[in-house]
XYZ file of C-alpha atoms in Angstrom:
331
model
C 202.408 205.279 -82.200
C 203.306 208.315 -84.629
C 203.726 211.625 -82.723
C 204.734 215.041 -83.846
C 208.178 216.270 -83.417
C 206.800 219.355 -81.567
C 204.328 217.344 -79.207
C 205.314 214.944 -76.508
C 204.033 211.510 -76.504
C 201.247 211.115 -74.238
C 201.765 209.233 -71.122
C 201.023 205.660 -71.403
C 199.354 204.038 -68.489
C 199.686 200.306 -67.518
C 196.888 198.144 -68.737
C 194.858 196.167 -66.288
C 194.881 192.202 -66.769
C 191.926 190.751 -68.695
C 190.547 189.397 -65.574
C 190.574 193.155 -63.901
C 189.416 194.641 -67.073
C 186.213 192.202 -67.164
C 185.462 192.565 -63.415
C 185.739 195.087 -60.513
C 189.590 195.657 -59.615
C 190.243 194.121 -56.408
C 191.575 196.509 -53.767
C 195.346 197.249 -54.245
C 196.495 198.015 -50.271
C 198.879 196.252 -48.161
C 195.773 194.978 -46.121
C 194.352 193.108 -49.250
C 197.774 191.161 -49.694
C 198.006 187.597 -48.299
C 201.263 187.572 -46.032
C 202.758 184.403 -46.660
C 206.586 183.240 -45.768
C 207.376 183.535 -49.543
C 206.530 187.279 -49.558
C 206.670 188.414 -46.089
C 210.143 190.058 -46.496
C 209.189 191.898 -49.606
C 205.904 193.310 -48.190
C 207.815 194.642 -45.134
C 210.465 196.288 -47.642
C 207.996 197.871 -49.691
C 205.968 199.158 -46.681
C 209.305 200.688 -45.358
C 209.626 202.246 -48.586
C 206.009 203.958 -48.510
C 206.555 205.278 -44.974
C 210.111 206.762 -46.200
C 212.033 204.422 -43.969
C 213.852 202.976 -47.115
C 214.633 204.807 -50.223
C 215.948 202.049 -52.496
C 214.010 198.757 -53.030
C 214.121 196.039 -55.545
C 211.646 193.102 -55.733
C 212.031 190.250 -57.718
C 209.538 187.469 -58.323
C 207.502 185.225 -60.847
C 204.913 186.459 -62.821
C 201.302 186.578 -61.321
C 202.329 186.214 -57.674
C 202.006 189.546 -56.388
C 204.550 192.122 -57.446
C 202.456 194.339 -59.229
C 199.975 194.240 -56.355
C 202.578 195.063 -54.028
C 203.680 198.210 -56.107
C 200.147 199.274 -56.525
C 199.853 199.107 -52.574
C 202.807 201.433 -52.437
C 201.589 203.875 -55.044
C 198.141 204.115 -53.510
C 199.755 204.831 -50.056
C 202.270 207.457 -51.455
C 199.415 209.183 -53.438
C 196.990 209.318 -50.350
C 199.564 210.152 -47.877
C 201.437 212.931 -50.146
C 198.461 214.034 -51.995
C 200.509 213.821 -55.084
C 199.685 211.158 -57.585
C 202.530 208.343 -57.572
C 201.499 205.813 -60.317
C 202.989 202.523 -60.880
C 204.924 202.726 -64.363
C 206.545 200.429 -66.799
C 210.179 200.848 -66.813
C 210.364 201.309 -70.520
C 207.930 203.874 -70.398
C 209.920 205.864 -67.803
C 213.023 205.512 -69.783
C 211.266 206.663 -73.090
C 209.561 209.670 -71.490
C 206.139 208.164 -71.795
C 205.276 208.545 -68.039
C 203.724 211.309 -65.927
C 206.139 210.737 -63.062
C 207.650 213.815 -61.469
C 211.250 213.662 -61.271
C 211.720 214.586 -57.630
C 208.957 212.385 -56.482
C 209.234 208.733 -55.214
C 209.331 206.504 -58.136
C 207.750 203.134 -58.597
C 208.458 201.242 -61.598
C 207.425 197.787 -62.900
C 208.626 195.330 -65.511
C 212.560 196.080 -65.371
C 213.203 192.870 -67.030
C 211.953 194.395 -70.193
C 214.822 196.941 -70.216
C 217.496 194.629 -68.859
C 216.850 192.173 -71.511
C 218.122 194.752 -74.188
C 221.922 196.105 -74.031
C 220.786 199.703 -74.824
C 218.009 200.117 -72.464
C 220.027 198.235 -69.894
C 222.591 200.875 -69.977
C 220.115 203.724 -70.160
C 218.243 202.485 -67.035
C 221.388 201.903 -64.942
C 222.438 205.496 -65.740
C 218.817 206.894 -64.876
C 218.760 204.970 -61.665
C 222.703 205.951 -60.862
C 221.401 209.579 -61.084
C 218.626 209.009 -58.523
C 220.704 206.994 -56.074
C 223.216 209.812 -56.225
C 220.635 212.771 -55.377
C 218.694 210.460 -53.093
C 215.294 210.143 -54.689
C 213.427 207.211 -53.724
C 213.067 204.318 -55.978
C 210.862 201.083 -56.160
C 211.507 198.782 -58.843
C 210.368 195.107 -59.772
C 211.449 192.793 -62.234
C 210.299 189.096 -63.297
C 212.434 186.091 -62.420
C 212.249 182.896 -60.727
C 215.513 183.367 -58.568
C 217.228 186.100 -56.855
C 220.888 186.135 -58.564
C 223.717 188.742 -58.402
C 223.651 188.651 -62.289
C 220.154 189.427 -62.529
C 220.709 192.421 -60.217
C 223.931 193.774 -61.801
C 222.344 196.886 -63.417
C 221.348 198.298 -60.133
C 224.250 201.083 -59.302
C 225.739 201.107 -56.009
C 223.937 197.591 -55.155
C 224.751 198.131 -51.434
C 222.623 201.050 -51.257
C 219.319 198.826 -52.534
C 217.241 196.343 -50.132
C 216.481 193.670 -52.440
C 214.143 191.119 -51.629
C 212.357 188.073 -53.430
C 208.571 187.001 -53.942
C 208.991 183.359 -54.034
C 206.607 180.719 -55.659
C 204.204 179.785 -53.170
C 203.727 176.441 -51.374
C 200.879 174.242 -51.594
C 199.689 175.845 -47.977
C 200.428 179.439 -49.251
C 198.315 178.813 -52.430
C 195.443 178.031 -50.176
C 195.837 180.968 -48.136
C 196.061 182.971 -51.639
C 192.906 181.506 -52.787
C 190.915 182.373 -49.615
C 192.195 186.070 -49.244
C 191.345 186.432 -53.063
C 187.810 184.623 -52.552
C 187.216 187.137 -49.442
C 188.215 189.912 -51.377
C 185.667 189.158 -54.231
C 183.184 188.378 -51.557
C 182.697 184.641 -52.843
C 181.963 181.862 -50.170
C 183.729 178.482 -51.198
C 183.390 175.151 -49.633
C 186.721 173.937 -48.250
C 187.246 171.279 -50.974
C 186.891 174.153 -53.904
C 189.616 176.282 -52.076
C 191.808 173.128 -52.332
C 190.960 172.243 -55.767
C 191.600 175.668 -56.925
C 194.988 175.746 -54.844
C 196.208 172.694 -55.647
C 194.683 171.047 -58.841
C 194.726 174.165 -61.137
C 197.855 174.991 -62.818
C 198.876 178.735 -63.383
C 199.500 181.707 -61.193
C 197.706 184.169 -59.119
C 196.150 185.677 -62.227
C 194.692 182.299 -63.092
C 193.243 181.986 -59.617
C 191.505 185.477 -59.778
C 190.172 184.811 -63.264
C 188.746 181.272 -62.030
C 187.090 183.364 -59.070
C 185.464 185.986 -61.224
C 184.125 183.472 -63.565
C 182.388 181.669 -60.378
C 181.232 185.119 -59.210
C 179.474 185.924 -62.361
C 177.333 182.800 -61.560
C 177.028 183.173 -57.991
C 178.701 184.596 -54.596
C 177.966 181.285 -52.663
C 179.511 177.437 -53.403
C 179.051 175.535 -50.479
C 176.694 172.484 -51.008
C 177.685 169.276 -52.855
C 175.544 170.263 -56.038
C 177.124 173.687 -55.789
C 180.451 172.392 -55.752
C 179.906 170.015 -58.824
C 178.513 173.097 -60.555
C 181.623 175.241 -59.546
C 183.630 172.310 -61.249
C 181.837 172.395 -64.544
C 182.199 176.210 -64.454
C 185.883 175.786 -63.873
C 186.537 172.816 -66.050
C 188.452 174.685 -68.697
C 190.817 176.037 -66.119
C 191.810 172.310 -64.989
C 192.766 171.387 -68.752
C 196.525 172.067 -68.406
C 196.437 169.274 -65.533
C 196.548 166.323 -67.429
C 196.561 164.148 -64.102
C 192.940 165.403 -62.974
C 189.846 165.170 -64.788
C 186.475 166.299 -63.171
C 184.213 163.980 -65.548
C 186.313 160.935 -65.014
C 186.017 161.784 -61.119
C 182.267 161.726 -61.696
C 181.979 158.716 -63.420
C 184.085 156.644 -61.027
C 182.174 157.827 -58.025
C 178.945 156.653 -60.160
C 180.443 153.382 -60.618
C 181.223 152.906 -57.178
C 177.699 154.047 -55.679
C 175.157 152.731 -58.369
C 173.421 149.462 -58.576
C 174.551 148.336 -62.146
C 176.512 150.095 -64.847
C 173.034 151.534 -66.223
C 172.203 153.522 -63.302
C 175.848 154.697 -62.954
C 175.796 156.092 -66.349
C 172.388 157.854 -65.753
C 173.687 159.451 -62.442
C 176.865 160.477 -64.208
C 175.056 162.126 -66.963
C 172.680 163.967 -64.777
C 175.511 165.282 -62.471
C 177.511 166.317 -65.440
C 174.732 167.860 -67.550
C 172.024 169.202 -65.359
C 174.148 170.075 -62.306
C 177.636 170.860 -63.551
C 176.331 172.617 -66.468
C 178.719 170.589 -69.232
C 177.270 170.233 -72.816
C 175.838 166.978 -73.840
C 178.676 166.538 -76.381
C 181.380 166.665 -73.645
C 179.760 164.115 -71.635
C 178.789 161.711 -74.571
C 182.354 161.980 -75.603
C 183.677 160.746 -72.140
C 180.939 158.203 -71.982
C 181.391 156.971 -75.357
C 177.648 157.425 -76.073
C 175.668 159.601 -78.417
C 174.811 163.243 -77.221
C 171.317 162.467 -77.308
C 171.485 159.320 -74.921
C 173.351 161.249 -72.788
C 170.611 163.746 -72.138
C 168.114 161.224 -72.143
C 169.797 159.255 -69.626
C 170.212 162.349 -67.634
C 166.616 162.779 -67.671
C 165.868 159.431 -66.663
C 167.627 159.467 -63.289
C 165.848 162.748 -62.679
C 162.541 161.178 -63.036
C 163.380 157.846 -61.231
C 164.468 160.278 -58.089
C 161.133 161.901 -57.922
C 159.161 158.632 -57.529
C 162.097 156.067 -56.021
C 163.268 156.730 -52.785
C 166.019 154.161 -53.655
C 167.112 156.010 -56.482
C 167.365 159.269 -54.528
C 169.397 157.571 -51.604
C 171.761 156.152 -54.242
C 172.027 159.795 -55.839
C 172.710 161.537 -52.626
C 175.195 158.874 -51.781
C 176.990 159.406 -55.123
C 177.136 163.242 -54.535
C 179.137 162.592 -51.297
C 181.427 160.274 -52.601
C 182.138 162.286 -55.728
C 182.747 165.629 -53.700
C 185.121 163.480 -51.412
C 187.065 161.896 -54.200
C 187.758 165.481 -55.889
C 190.913 165.841 -54.255
C 192.445 162.234 -54.758
C 195.125 161.697 -57.115
């Protein structure tokens, strides 16, 4: 960015995540965070900072599991209570004078790892923080890291003055709680099996989860019935691509083979469920089944017609749906 020597650079705001730019932002408050064993100490420390009980706090944690949400909660609380805007700022923006932070107000800075990875910026950050510690100006800083190590925190001046806490990788049980909390915040009703699928079979972090939930929200606010669950899996199929051990299409085909009278009916039910219900393309389904795309569509329409006229076909399809949903979480 080119600026005049006589005109200071304009403050640069933190850009939202892609999912936040496309959809309404989640409420950023302490009440909207899922309180977990892996983050409860960090949340408590941030709350103490927001209420003035703790002046110097450092938060370390992996990408996508709540650091920025926590800092925004602090910023919103401070801005509301003091009626003085206290934004979350990137550390490099603060060091280079590209922020609107008041020198005497509490400081909330994110992405400190961007500065600590560069020798010059690291020294600059250390000196700037030292001045704040010496003058007692409250400072909350967050940086990305998988583990809390002394070497990672070496840039903090007067380390004993700081309350340092870690946001850890959530356990499977905690991931379920995160999905439930996010779904509640987005006002989406999810069947338990979908919560477990998103929590346990979807790779990625919290940003991935909110992206998946917002994709579902575009289509419907409720995903409870068996066919809704299959439709949701079809919508979320790209989100499961990184998990080589779980394939939605294979789950459907296996369930169809276990309930159909013969291979022909199994193929028809699988094609119908994947194309007409889940919403996958004929090409995707044909590639999986090893048949031409036209046949995939024809087979799907054939079983739909059979269900209209034959009670046996309708019974087999309903049984197939139940078995498919039950098998989704199988390894």
